[in-house]
PDB file of N, CA, C and O in Angstrom:
ATOM      1  N   ASP T1295      46.789   9.530 -45.379  1.00  0.00           N
ATOM      2  CA  ASP T1295      46.178   8.361 -45.677  1.00  0.00           C
ATOM      3  C   ASP T1295      47.051   7.545 -46.465  1.00  0.00           C
ATOM      4  O   ASP T1295      46.901   7.824 -47.901  1.00  0.00           O
ATOM      5  N   THR T1296      47.759   6.342 -46.379  1.00  0.00           N
ATOM      6  CA  THR T1296      48.435   5.534 -47.440  1.00  0.00           C
ATOM      7  C   THR T1296      47.410   4.923 -48.297  1.00  0.00           C
ATOM      8  O   THR T1296      47.981   4.353 -49.261  1.00  0.00           O
ATOM      9  N   ARG T1297      46.315   4.875 -47.982  1.00  0.00           N
ATOM     10  CA  ARG T1297      45.147   3.920 -48.862  1.00  0.00           C
ATOM     11  C   ARG T1297      44.415   4.709 -49.716  1.00  0.00           C
ATOM     12  O   ARG T1297      43.686   4.026 -50.498  1.00  0.00           O
ATOM     13  N   ILE T1298      44.834   6.062 -49.842  1.00  0.00           N
ATOM     14  CA  ILE T1298      44.050   6.839 -50.706  1.00  0.00           C
ATOM     15  C   ILE T1298      44.405   6.269 -52.139  1.00  0.00           C
ATOM     16  O   ILE T1298      45.445   6.329 -52.711  1.00  0.00           O
ATOM     17  N   GLY T1299      43.072   5.991 -52.763  1.00  0.00           N
ATOM     18  CA  GLY T1299      43.123   5.631 -54.533  1.00  0.00           C
ATOM     19  C   GLY T1299      43.377   4.031 -54.331  1.00  0.00           C
ATOM     20  O   GLY T1299      43.420   3.712 -55.545  1.00  0.00           O
ATOM     21  N   ARG T1300      43.401   3.424 -53.306  1.00  0.00           N
ATOM     22  CA  ARG T1300      43.705   1.987 -53.256  1.00  0.00           C
ATOM     23  C   ARG T1300      42.762   1.496 -52.510  1.00  0.00           C
ATOM     24  O   ARG T1300      42.258   1.775 -51.468  1.00  0.00           O
ATOM     25  N   SER T1301      42.194   0.237 -52.918  1.00  0.00           N
ATOM     26  CA  SER T1301      41.239  -0.587 -52.138  1.00  0.00           C
ATOM     27  C   SER T1301      42.053  -1.385 -50.976  1.00  0.00           C
ATOM     28  O   SER T1301      43.113  -1.815 -51.059  1.00  0.00           O
ATOM     29  N   PRO T1302      41.420  -1.354 -49.670  1.00  0.00           N
ATOM     30  CA  PRO T1302      42.006  -2.306 -48.501  1.00  0.00           C
ATOM     31  C   PRO T1302      41.782  -3.552 -48.838  1.00  0.00           C
ATOM     32  O   PRO T1302      41.979  -4.345 -47.894  1.00  0.00           O
ATOM     33  N   PHE T1303      41.033  -3.835 -49.885  1.00  0.00           N
ATOM     34  CA  PHE T1303      40.824  -5.348 -50.048  1.00  0.00           C
ATOM     35  C   PHE T1303      41.594  -5.856 -51.143  1.00  0.00           C
ATOM     36  O   PHE T1303      42.082  -5.011 -52.263  1.00  0.00           O
ATOM     37  N   ILE T1304      41.823  -7.319 -51.265  1.00  0.00           N
ATOM     38  CA  ILE T1304      42.402  -7.983 -52.326  1.00  0.00           C
ATOM     39  C   ILE T1304      41.050  -8.796 -52.985  1.00  0.00           C
ATOM     40  O   ILE T1304      40.711  -9.538 -52.153  1.00  0.00           O
ATOM     41  N   GLU T1305      40.961  -8.495 -54.368  1.00  0.00           N
ATOM     42  CA  GLU T1305      39.722  -9.326 -54.663  1.00  0.00           C
ATOM     43  C   GLU T1305      39.922 -10.353 -55.582  1.00  0.00           C
ATOM     44  O   GLU T1305      41.259  -9.929 -56.572  1.00  0.00           O
ATOM     45  N   ARG T1306      40.218 -11.689 -55.584  1.00  0.00           N
ATOM     46  CA  ARG T1306      40.483 -12.721 -56.495  1.00  0.00           C
ATOM     47  C   ARG T1306      39.321 -13.442 -56.796  1.00  0.00           C
ATOM     48  O   ARG T1306      38.835 -14.274 -55.907  1.00  0.00           O
ATOM     49  N   GLY T1307      38.460 -13.299 -57.892  1.00  0.00           N
ATOM     50  CA  GLY T1307      37.270 -14.007 -58.234  1.00  0.00           C
ATOM     51  C   GLY T1307      36.164 -13.615 -57.118  1.00  0.00           C
ATOM     52  O   GLY T1307      35.932 -12.244 -57.013  1.00  0.00           O
ATOM     53  N   GLU T1308      35.746 -14.565 -56.478  1.00  0.00           N
ATOM     54  CA  GLU T1308      34.646 -13.889 -55.528  1.00  0.00           C
ATOM     55  C   GLU T1308      35.327 -13.879 -54.205  1.00  0.00           C
ATOM     56  O   GLU T1308      34.497 -13.506 -53.220  1.00  0.00           O
ATOM     57  N   ASP T1309      36.460 -14.092 -54.009  1.00  0.00           N
ATOM     58  CA  ASP T1309      37.201 -14.173 -52.531  1.00  0.00           C
ATOM     59  C   ASP T1309      37.685 -12.515 -52.588  1.00  0.00           C
ATOM     60  O   ASP T1309      38.276 -11.974 -53.266  1.00  0.00           O
ATOM     61  N   LYS T1310      37.148 -11.781 -51.463  1.00  0.00           N
ATOM     62  CA  LYS T1310      37.453 -10.593 -51.106  1.00  0.00           C
ATOM     63  C   LYS T1310      38.104 -10.506 -49.504  1.00  0.00           C
ATOM     64  O   LYS T1310      37.305 -10.739 -48.789  1.00  0.00           O
ATOM     65  N   THR T1311      39.134 -10.507 -49.481  1.00  0.00           N
ATOM     66  CA  THR T1311      39.938 -10.420 -48.131  1.00  0.00           C
ATOM     67  C   THR T1311      40.651  -9.029 -47.899  1.00  0.00           C
ATOM     68  O   THR T1311      41.126  -8.456 -49.002  1.00  0.00           O
ATOM     69  N   ALA T1312      41.011  -8.667 -46.699  1.00  0.00           N
ATOM     70  CA  ALA T1312      41.646  -7.369 -46.302  1.00  0.00           C
ATOM     71  C   ALA T1312      43.218  -7.575 -46.783  1.00  0.00           C
ATOM     72  O   ALA T1312      43.877  -8.818 -46.561  1.00  0.00           O
ATOM     73  N   ALA T1313      43.602  -6.588 -47.396  1.00  0.00           N
ATOM     74  CA  ALA T1313      45.012  -6.570 -48.097  1.00  0.00           C
ATOM     75  C   ALA T1313      46.071  -6.625 -46.511  1.00  0.00           C
ATOM     76  O   ALA T1313      47.058  -7.278 -46.680  1.00  0.00           O
ATOM     77  N   TYR T1314      45.610  -6.195 -45.448  1.00  0.00           N
ATOM     78  CA  TYR T1314      46.418  -6.359 -44.222  1.00  0.00           C
ATOM     79  C   TYR T1314      46.521  -7.888 -43.852  1.00  0.00           C
ATOM     80  O   TYR T1314      47.579  -8.262 -43.334  1.00  0.00           O
ATOM     81  N   PHE T1315      45.446  -8.629 -43.980  1.00  0.00           N
ATOM     82  CA  PHE T1315      45.567  -9.996 -43.808  1.00  0.00           C
ATOM     83  C   PHE T1315      46.761 -10.606 -44.605  1.00  0.00           C
ATOM     84  O   PHE T1315      47.381 -11.673 -44.110  1.00  0.00           O
ATOM     85  N   HIS T1316      46.827 -10.503 -45.905  1.00  0.00           N
ATOM     86  CA  HIS T1316      47.911 -11.189 -46.940  1.00  0.00           C
ATOM     87  C   HIS T1316      49.146 -10.567 -46.416  1.00  0.00           C
ATOM     88  O   HIS T1316      50.038 -11.483 -46.494  1.00  0.00           O
ATOM     89  N   GLY T1317      49.461  -9.466 -45.794  1.00  0.00           N
ATOM     90  CA  GLY T1317      50.467  -8.864 -45.418  1.00  0.00           C
ATOM     91  C   GLY T1317      50.961  -9.579 -44.299  1.00  0.00           C
ATOM     92  O   GLY T1317      52.135  -9.996 -43.924  1.00  0.00           O
ATOM     93  N   ALA T1318      50.094  -9.922 -43.048  1.00  0.00           N
ATOM     94  CA  ALA T1318      50.187 -10.508 -41.818  1.00  0.00           C
ATOM     95  C   ALA T1318      50.717 -11.720 -41.986  1.00  0.00           C
ATOM     96  O   ALA T1318      51.346 -12.548 -41.264  1.00  0.00           O
ATOM     97  N   ILE T1319      50.108 -12.589 -43.043  1.00  0.00           N
ATOM     98  CA  ILE T1319      50.041 -14.082 -43.122  1.00  0.00           C
ATOM     99  C   ILE T1319      51.215 -14.574 -43.883  1.00  0.00           C
ATOM    100  O   ILE T1319      51.493 -15.720 -44.454  1.00  0.00           O
ATOM    101  N   ARG T1320      51.860 -13.340 -44.837  1.00  0.00           N
ATOM    102  CA  ARG T1320      52.955 -13.846 -45.715  1.00  0.00           C
ATOM    103  C   ARG T1320      53.898 -14.611 -45.154  1.00  0.00           C
ATOM    104  O   ARG T1320      54.561 -14.409 -44.043  1.00  0.00           O
ATOM    105  N   GLY T1321      54.360 -15.783 -45.820  1.00  0.00           N
ATOM    106  CA  GLY T1321      55.413 -16.653 -45.319  1.00  0.00           C
ATOM    107  C   GLY T1321      54.945 -17.973 -44.325  1.00  0.00           C
ATOM    108  O   GLY T1321      55.713 -18.670 -44.033  1.00  0.00           O
ATOM    109  N   LYS T1322      53.889 -17.676 -44.026  1.00  0.00           N
ATOM    110  CA  LYS T1322      53.190 -18.615 -43.067  1.00  0.00           C
ATOM    111  C   LYS T1322      52.500 -19.820 -44.016  1.00  0.00           C
ATOM    112  O   LYS T1322      51.930 -19.472 -44.920  1.00  0.00           O
ATOM    113  N   THR T1323      52.486 -20.848 -43.290  1.00  0.00           N
ATOM    114  CA  THR T1323      51.542 -21.947 -43.855  1.00  0.00           C
ATOM    115  C   THR T1323      50.534 -22.474 -42.853  1.00  0.00           C
ATOM    116  O   THR T1323      50.830 -22.173 -41.816  1.00  0.00           O
ATOM    117  N   SER T1324      49.509 -23.007 -43.169  1.00  0.00           N
ATOM    118  CA  SER T1324      48.407 -23.695 -42.516  1.00  0.00           C
ATOM    119  C   SER T1324      48.258 -25.058 -42.689  1.00  0.00           C
ATOM    120  O   SER T1324      48.774 -25.752 -43.959  1.00  0.00           O
ATOM    121  N   VAL T1325      47.748 -25.727 -41.847  1.00  0.00           N
ATOM    122  CA  VAL T1325      47.799 -27.126 -42.063  1.00  0.00           C
ATOM    123  C   VAL T1325      46.111 -27.519 -41.374  1.00  0.00           C
ATOM    124  O   VAL T1325      45.954 -27.071 -40.225  1.00  0.00           O
ATOM    125  N   ALA T1326      45.421 -28.426 -42.093  1.00  0.00           N
ATOM    126  CA  ALA T1326      44.241 -28.655 -41.632  1.00  0.00           C
ATOM    127  C   ALA T1326      44.310 -30.201 -41.150  1.00  0.00           C
ATOM    128  O   ALA T1326      44.879 -30.955 -42.038  1.00  0.00           O
ATOM    129  N   ILE T1327      44.109 -30.331 -39.912  1.00  0.00           N
ATOM    130  CA  ILE T1327      44.164 -31.972 -39.347  1.00  0.00           C
ATOM    131  C   ILE T1327      43.198 -32.398 -38.515  1.00  0.00           C
ATOM    132  O   ILE T1327      42.384 -31.752 -37.709  1.00  0.00           O
ATOM    133  N   ASP T1328      42.414 -33.489 -38.978  1.00  0.00           N
ATOM    134  CA  ASP T1328      41.557 -34.131 -38.311  1.00  0.00           C
ATOM    135  C   ASP T1328      41.938 -34.860 -37.440  1.00  0.00           C
ATOM    136  O   ASP T1328      42.437 -36.031 -37.514  1.00  0.00           O
ATOM    137  N   LEU T1329      41.753 -35.058 -36.108  1.00  0.00           N
ATOM    138  CA  LEU T1329      42.344 -35.372 -35.021  1.00  0.00           C
ATOM    139  C   LEU T1329      41.842 -36.746 -34.729  1.00  0.00           C
ATOM    140  O   LEU T1329      42.318 -37.584 -33.942  1.00  0.00           O
ATOM    141  N   LYS T1330      40.407 -36.817 -35.319  1.00  0.00           N
ATOM    142  CA  LYS T1330      39.900 -37.996 -35.203  1.00  0.00           C
ATOM    143  C   LYS T1330      40.350 -39.102 -36.066  1.00  0.00           C
ATOM    144  O   LYS T1330      40.069 -40.248 -36.058  1.00  0.00           O
ATOM    145  N   ALA T1331      41.168 -38.721 -37.155  1.00  0.00           N
ATOM    146  CA  ALA T1331      41.760 -39.541 -38.015  1.00  0.00           C
ATOM    147  C   ALA T1331      43.183 -40.067 -37.444  1.00  0.00           C
ATOM    148  O   ALA T1331      44.042 -39.218 -37.556  1.00  0.00           O
ATOM    149  N   PRO T1332      43.508 -41.299 -37.367  1.00  0.00           N
ATOM    150  CA  PRO T1332      44.924 -41.573 -36.875  1.00  0.00           C
ATOM    151  C   PRO T1332      45.791 -41.516 -37.624  1.00  0.00           C
ATOM    152  O   PRO T1332      46.876 -40.919 -36.929  1.00  0.00           O
ATOM    153  N   GLY T1333      45.566 -41.511 -38.755  1.00  0.00           N
ATOM    154  CA  GLY T1333      46.954 -41.024 -39.617  1.00  0.00           C
ATOM    155  C   GLY T1333      47.265 -39.653 -39.777  1.00  0.00           C
ATOM    156  O   GLY T1333      48.478 -39.198 -40.066  1.00  0.00           O
ATOM    157  N   ASP T1334      46.259 -38.807 -39.267  1.00  0.00           N
ATOM    158  CA  ASP T1334      46.396 -37.383 -39.042  1.00  0.00           C
ATOM    159  C   ASP T1334      47.305 -37.079 -37.937  1.00  0.00           C
ATOM    160  O   ASP T1334      47.961 -36.027 -37.473  1.00  0.00           O
ATOM    161  N   LEU T1335      47.352 -37.871 -36.827  1.00  0.00           N
ATOM    162  CA  LEU T1335      48.290 -37.681 -35.549  1.00  0.00           C
ATOM    163  C   LEU T1335      49.599 -37.622 -35.737  1.00  0.00           C
ATOM    164  O   LEU T1335      50.304 -37.036 -35.175  1.00  0.00           O
ATOM    165  N   VAL T1336      50.070 -38.616 -36.763  1.00  0.00           N
ATOM    166  CA  VAL T1336      51.466 -38.588 -36.834  1.00  0.00           C
ATOM    167  C   VAL T1336      52.142 -37.517 -37.413  1.00  0.00           C
ATOM    168  O   VAL T1336      53.024 -36.952 -36.991  1.00  0.00           O
ATOM    169  N   PRO T1337      51.716 -36.908 -38.563  1.00  0.00           N
ATOM    170  CA  PRO T1337      52.136 -35.615 -38.707  1.00  0.00           C
ATOM    171  C   PRO T1337      52.044 -34.482 -37.755  1.00  0.00           C
ATOM    172  O   PRO T1337      53.224 -33.916 -37.769  1.00  0.00           O
ATOM    173  N   LEU T1338      51.059 -34.646 -36.915  1.00  0.00           N
ATOM    174  CA  LEU T1338      50.839 -33.691 -36.056  1.00  0.00           C
ATOM    175  C   LEU T1338      51.889 -33.793 -35.001  1.00  0.00           C
ATOM    176  O   LEU T1338      52.662 -32.666 -34.621  1.00  0.00           O
ATOM    177  N   LYS T1339      52.154 -34.921 -34.418  1.00  0.00           N
ATOM    178  CA  LYS T1339      53.164 -34.906 -33.371  1.00  0.00           C
ATOM    179  C   LYS T1339      54.454 -34.690 -33.869  1.00  0.00           C
ATOM    180  O   LYS T1339      55.438 -34.435 -33.131  1.00  0.00           O
ATOM    181  N   TYR T1340      54.701 -34.970 -35.104  1.00  0.00           N
ATOM    182  CA  TYR T1340      56.007 -34.705 -36.060  1.00  0.00           C
ATOM    183  C   TYR T1340      56.225 -33.016 -35.668  1.00  0.00           C
ATOM    184  O   TYR T1340      57.493 -32.611 -35.527  1.00  0.00           O
ATOM    185  N   MET T1341      55.247 -32.299 -36.127  1.00  0.00           N
ATOM    186  CA  MET T1341      55.373 -30.836 -35.929  1.00  0.00           C
ATOM    187  C   MET T1341      55.487 -30.381 -34.593  1.00  0.00           C
ATOM    188  O   MET T1341      56.274 -29.461 -34.328  1.00  0.00           O
ATOM    189  N   ILE T1342      54.908 -30.969 -33.618  1.00  0.00           N
ATOM    190  CA  ILE T1342      55.125 -30.535 -32.156  1.00  0.00           C
ATOM    191  C   ILE T1342      56.446 -30.953 -31.754  1.00  0.00           C
ATOM    192  O   ILE T1342      56.883 -30.113 -31.145  1.00  0.00           O
ATOM    193  N   ALA T1343      57.067 -32.147 -32.336  1.00  0.00           N
ATOM    194  CA  ALA T1343      58.435 -32.236 -31.995  1.00  0.00           C
ATOM    195  C   ALA T1343      59.286 -31.301 -32.161  1.00  0.00           C
ATOM    196  O   ALA T1343      60.392 -30.842 -31.484  1.00  0.00           O
ATOM    197  N   GLY T1344      58.953 -30.584 -33.348  1.00  0.00           N
ATOM    198  CA  GLY T1344      59.947 -29.510 -33.882  1.00  0.00           C
ATOM    199  C   GLY T1344      59.490 -28.195 -33.374  1.00  0.00           C
ATOM    200  O   GLY T1344      60.045 -27.114 -33.810  1.00  0.00           O
ATOM    201  N   ALA T1345      58.366 -28.225 -32.546  1.00  0.00           N
ATOM    202  CA  ALA T1345      57.706 -26.631 -32.135  1.00  0.00           C
ATOM    203  C   ALA T1345      58.539 -26.248 -30.904  1.00  0.00           C
ATOM    204  O   ALA T1345      58.939 -26.941 -30.042  1.00  0.00           O
ATOM    205  N   ASP T1346      58.385 -24.798 -30.855  1.00  0.00           N
ATOM    206  CA  ASP T1346      58.830 -24.402 -29.329  1.00  0.00           C
ATOM    207  C   ASP T1346      57.624 -24.198 -28.396  1.00  0.00           C
ATOM    208  O   ASP T1346      57.598 -24.209 -27.274  1.00  0.00           O
ATOM    209  N   ILE T1347      56.506 -24.185 -28.910  1.00  0.00           N
ATOM    210  CA  ILE T1347      55.396 -23.709 -28.515  1.00  0.00           C
ATOM    211  C   ILE T1347      54.271 -24.336 -29.005  1.00  0.00           C
ATOM    212  O   ILE T1347      53.801 -24.517 -30.152  1.00  0.00           O
ATOM    213  N   LEU T1348      53.123 -24.933 -28.227  1.00  0.00           N
ATOM    214  CA  LEU T1348      51.991 -25.609 -28.644  1.00  0.00           C
ATOM    215  C   LEU T1348      50.785 -24.639 -27.777  1.00  0.00           C
ATOM    216  O   LEU T1348      50.810 -24.496 -26.863  1.00  0.00           O
ATOM    217  N   ILE T1349      49.966 -24.147 -28.729  1.00  0.00           N
ATOM    218  CA  ILE T1349      48.887 -23.356 -28.371  1.00  0.00           C
ATOM    219  C   ILE T1349      47.511 -24.313 -28.401  1.00  0.00           C
ATOM    220  O   ILE T1349      47.031 -24.384 -29.489  1.00  0.00           O
ATOM    221  N   GLU T1350      47.028 -24.633 -27.271  1.00  0.00           N
ATOM    222  CA  GLU T1350      45.761 -25.618 -27.326  1.00  0.00           C
ATOM    223  C   GLU T1350      44.467 -24.572 -27.524  1.00  0.00           C
ATOM    224  O   GLU T1350      44.518 -23.824 -26.681  1.00  0.00           O
ATOM    225  N   HIS T1351      43.996 -24.991 -28.673  1.00  0.00           N
ATOM    226  CA  HIS T1351      42.777 -24.175 -28.580  1.00  0.00           C
ATOM    227  C   HIS T1351      41.351 -24.888 -28.531  1.00  0.00           C
ATOM    228  O   HIS T1351      40.420 -24.958 -29.429  1.00  0.00           O
ATOM    229  N   PHE T1352      41.148 -25.547 -27.644  1.00  0.00           N
ATOM    230  CA  PHE T1352      40.142 -26.509 -27.245  1.00  0.00           C
ATOM    231  C   PHE T1352      40.029 -26.432 -25.806  1.00  0.00           C
ATOM    232  O   PHE T1352      40.546 -25.425 -25.058  1.00  0.00           O
ATOM    233  N   LYS T1353      38.936 -26.870 -25.204  1.00  0.00           N
ATOM    234  CA  LYS T1353      38.447 -26.940 -24.009  1.00  0.00           C
ATOM    235  C   LYS T1353      39.847 -27.393 -23.140  1.00  0.00           C
ATOM    236  O   LYS T1353      40.507 -28.027 -23.467  1.00  0.00           O
ATOM    237  N   VAL T1354      39.912 -26.885 -21.927  1.00  0.00           N
ATOM    238  CA  VAL T1354      40.949 -27.167 -20.907  1.00  0.00           C
ATOM    239  C   VAL T1354      41.155 -28.600 -21.252  1.00  0.00           C
ATOM    240  O   VAL T1354      40.162 -29.547 -20.808  1.00  0.00           O
ATOM    241  N   ARG T1355      42.192 -29.082 -21.129  1.00  0.00           N
ATOM    242  CA  ARG T1355      42.671 -30.749 -21.381  1.00  0.00           C
ATOM    243  C   ARG T1355      41.863 -31.456 -22.499  1.00  0.00           C
ATOM    244  O   ARG T1355      41.751 -32.669 -22.512  1.00  0.00           O
ATOM    245  N   GLY T1356      41.374 -30.596 -23.695  1.00  0.00           N
ATOM    246  CA  GLY T1356      40.742 -31.119 -24.571  1.00  0.00           C
ATOM    247  C   GLY T1356      41.725 -32.137 -25.505  1.00  0.00           C
ATOM    248  O   GLY T1356      41.165 -33.178 -26.125  1.00  0.00           O
ATOM    249  N   LEU T1357      43.003 -32.160 -25.227  1.00  0.00           N
ATOM    250  CA  LEU T1357      43.730 -32.733 -26.153  1.00  0.00           C
ATOM    251  C   LEU T1357      44.438 -34.091 -25.413  1.00  0.00           C
ATOM    252  O   LEU T1357      45.134 -34.864 -25.944  1.00  0.00           O
ATOM    253  N   THR T1358      43.815 -34.413 -24.086  1.00  0.00           N
ATOM    254  CA  THR T1358      44.269 -35.423 -23.633  1.00  0.00           C
ATOM    255  C   THR T1358      43.607 -36.644 -23.981  1.00  0.00           C
ATOM    256  O   THR T1358      44.576 -37.882 -24.395  1.00  0.00           O
ATOM    257  N   LYS T1359      42.748 -36.485 -24.818  1.00  0.00           N
ATOM    258  CA  LYS T1359      42.124 -37.971 -25.557  1.00  0.00           C
ATOM    259  C   LYS T1359      42.446 -38.509 -26.729  1.00  0.00           C
ATOM    260  O   LYS T1359      42.631 -39.558 -27.072  1.00  0.00           O
ATOM    261  N   PHE T1360      43.509 -37.609 -26.903  1.00  0.00           N
ATOM    262  CA  PHE T1360      44.264 -37.565 -28.422  1.00  0.00           C
ATOM    263  C   PHE T1360      46.070 -38.058 -27.907  1.00  0.00           C
ATOM    264  O   PHE T1360      46.830 -38.001 -28.811  1.00  0.00           O
ATOM    265  N   ASP T1361      46.316 -38.237 -26.796  1.00  0.00           N
ATOM    266  CA  ASP T1361      47.629 -38.459 -25.987  1.00  0.00           C
ATOM    267  C   ASP T1361      48.384 -37.347 -26.241  1.00  0.00           C
ATOM    268  O   ASP T1361      49.664 -37.396 -26.544  1.00  0.00           O
ATOM    269  N   LEU T1362      47.873 -36.172 -26.346  1.00  0.00           N
ATOM    270  CA  LEU T1362      48.652 -34.782 -26.599  1.00  0.00           C
ATOM    271  C   LEU T1362      48.608 -34.024 -25.394  1.00  0.00           C
ATOM    272  O   LEU T1362      48.540 -32.621 -25.708  1.00  0.00           O
ATOM    273  N   ASP T1363      48.553 -34.610 -23.962  1.00  0.00           N
ATOM    274  CA  ASP T1363      48.412 -33.956 -22.785  1.00  0.00           C
ATOM    275  C   ASP T1363      49.822 -33.238 -22.488  1.00  0.00           C
ATOM    276  O   ASP T1363      50.774 -33.793 -23.029  1.00  0.00           O
ATOM    277  N   LEU T1364      49.657 -32.459 -21.832  1.00  0.00           N
ATOM    278  CA  LEU T1364      50.917 -31.847 -21.207  1.00  0.00           C
ATOM    279  C   LEU T1364      52.038 -32.675 -20.779  1.00  0.00           C
ATOM    280  O   LEU T1364      53.252 -32.815 -21.219  1.00  0.00           O
ATOM    281  N   GLU T1365      51.400 -33.779 -20.051  1.00  0.00           N
ATOM    282  CA  GLU T1365      52.448 -34.738 -19.361  1.00  0.00           C
ATOM    283  C   GLU T1365      53.410 -35.501 -20.316  1.00  0.00           C
ATOM    284  O   GLU T1365      54.597 -35.865 -20.300  1.00  0.00           O
ATOM    285  N   ARG T1366      52.535 -35.946 -21.180  1.00  0.00           N
ATOM    286  CA  ARG T1366      52.944 -36.948 -22.437  1.00  0.00           C
ATOM    287  C   ARG T1366      54.002 -35.808 -23.233  1.00  0.00           C
ATOM    288  O   ARG T1366      55.153 -36.706 -23.718  1.00  0.00           O
ATOM    289  N   LEU T1367      53.582 -34.975 -23.568  1.00  0.00           N
ATOM    290  CA  LEU T1367      54.465 -34.400 -24.562  1.00  0.00           C
ATOM    291  C   LEU T1367      55.690 -33.844 -23.902  1.00  0.00           C
ATOM    292  O   LEU T1367      56.721 -33.815 -24.544  1.00  0.00           O
ATOM    293  N   HIS T1368      55.280 -33.469 -22.669  1.00  0.00           N
ATOM    294  CA  HIS T1368      56.768 -33.032 -21.828  1.00  0.00           C
ATOM    295  C   HIS T1368      57.723 -34.305 -21.758  1.00  0.00           C
ATOM    296  O   HIS T1368      58.846 -33.846 -21.650  1.00  0.00           O
ATOM    297  N   ALA T1369      57.232 -35.212 -21.578  1.00  0.00           N
ATOM    298  CA  ALA T1369      58.178 -36.449 -21.497  1.00  0.00           C
ATOM    299  C   ALA T1369      59.002 -36.587 -22.798  1.00  0.00           C
ATOM    300  O   ALA T1369      60.081 -36.874 -22.587  1.00  0.00           O
ATOM    301  N   ALA T1370      58.310 -36.469 -23.946  1.00  0.00           N
ATOM    302  CA  ALA T1370      59.104 -36.379 -25.269  1.00  0.00           C
ATOM    303  C   ALA T1370      59.868 -34.985 -25.493  1.00  0.00           C
ATOM    304  O   ALA T1370      60.606 -35.325 -26.395  1.00  0.00           O
ATOM    305  N   HIS T1371      59.359 -33.646 -25.209  1.00  0.00           N
ATOM    306  CA  HIS T1371      60.043 -32.662 -25.491  1.00  0.00           C
ATOM    307  C   HIS T1371      59.726 -31.802 -24.380  1.00  0.00           C
ATOM    308  O   HIS T1371      58.869 -30.838 -24.190  1.00  0.00           O
ATOM    309  N   SER T1372      60.897 -31.681 -23.535  1.00  0.00           N
ATOM    310  CA  SER T1372      60.542 -31.125 -22.319  1.00  0.00           C
ATOM    311  C   SER T1372      60.847 -29.510 -22.317  1.00  0.00           C
ATOM    312  O   SER T1372      60.420 -28.974 -21.455  1.00  0.00           O
ATOM    313  N   ALA T1373      61.419 -29.138 -23.493  1.00  0.00           N
ATOM    314  CA  ALA T1373      61.461 -27.601 -23.584  1.00  0.00           C
ATOM    315  C   ALA T1373      60.191 -27.081 -24.231  1.00  0.00           C
ATOM    316  O   ALA T1373      60.048 -25.768 -24.237  1.00  0.00           O
ATOM    317  N   LEU T1374      59.010 -27.815 -24.389  1.00  0.00           N
ATOM    318  CA  LEU T1374      58.107 -27.185 -25.243  1.00  0.00           C
ATOM    319  C   LEU T1374      57.248 -26.390 -24.043  1.00  0.00           C
ATOM    320  O   LEU T1374      56.980 -26.916 -22.984  1.00  0.00           O
ATOM    321  N   VAL T1375      56.591 -25.477 -24.793  1.00  0.00           N
ATOM    322  CA  VAL T1375      55.815 -24.375 -23.970  1.00  0.00           C
ATOM    323  C   VAL T1375      54.560 -24.819 -24.315  1.00  0.00           C
ATOM    324  O   VAL T1375      54.010 -24.685 -25.323  1.00  0.00           O
ATOM    325  N   TYR T1376      53.578 -25.040 -23.460  1.00  0.00           N
ATOM    326  CA  TYR T1376      52.453 -25.646 -23.418  1.00  0.00           C
ATOM    327  C   TYR T1376      51.503 -24.515 -23.065  1.00  0.00           C
ATOM    328  O   TYR T1376      51.282 -24.392 -21.963  1.00  0.00           O
ATOM    329  N   CYS T1377      50.376 -23.928 -24.019  1.00  0.00           N
ATOM    330  CA  CYS T1377      49.328 -23.032 -23.383  1.00  0.00           C
ATOM    331  C   CYS T1377      48.356 -23.326 -23.939  1.00  0.00           C
ATOM    332  O   CYS T1377      47.832 -23.931 -24.921  1.00  0.00           O
TER     333      CYS T1377
END
């Protein structure tokens, strides 16, 4: 066992997370976007334009009301894989 003598968690103040989590997300960034705020849609559309894949984590066709449905996105970015 490679973890003998070591905690499988990283503790920073009151934050305690799994060491594996930190290794798995290394080099990745996250962004919080409020889809109901019109100003947040601009950077989101910019990110989608440079993306290869968009994974929709809403109910089916949930992004349609934000003009982010498959048809509109494919019109601007035909190589985009939309899941």
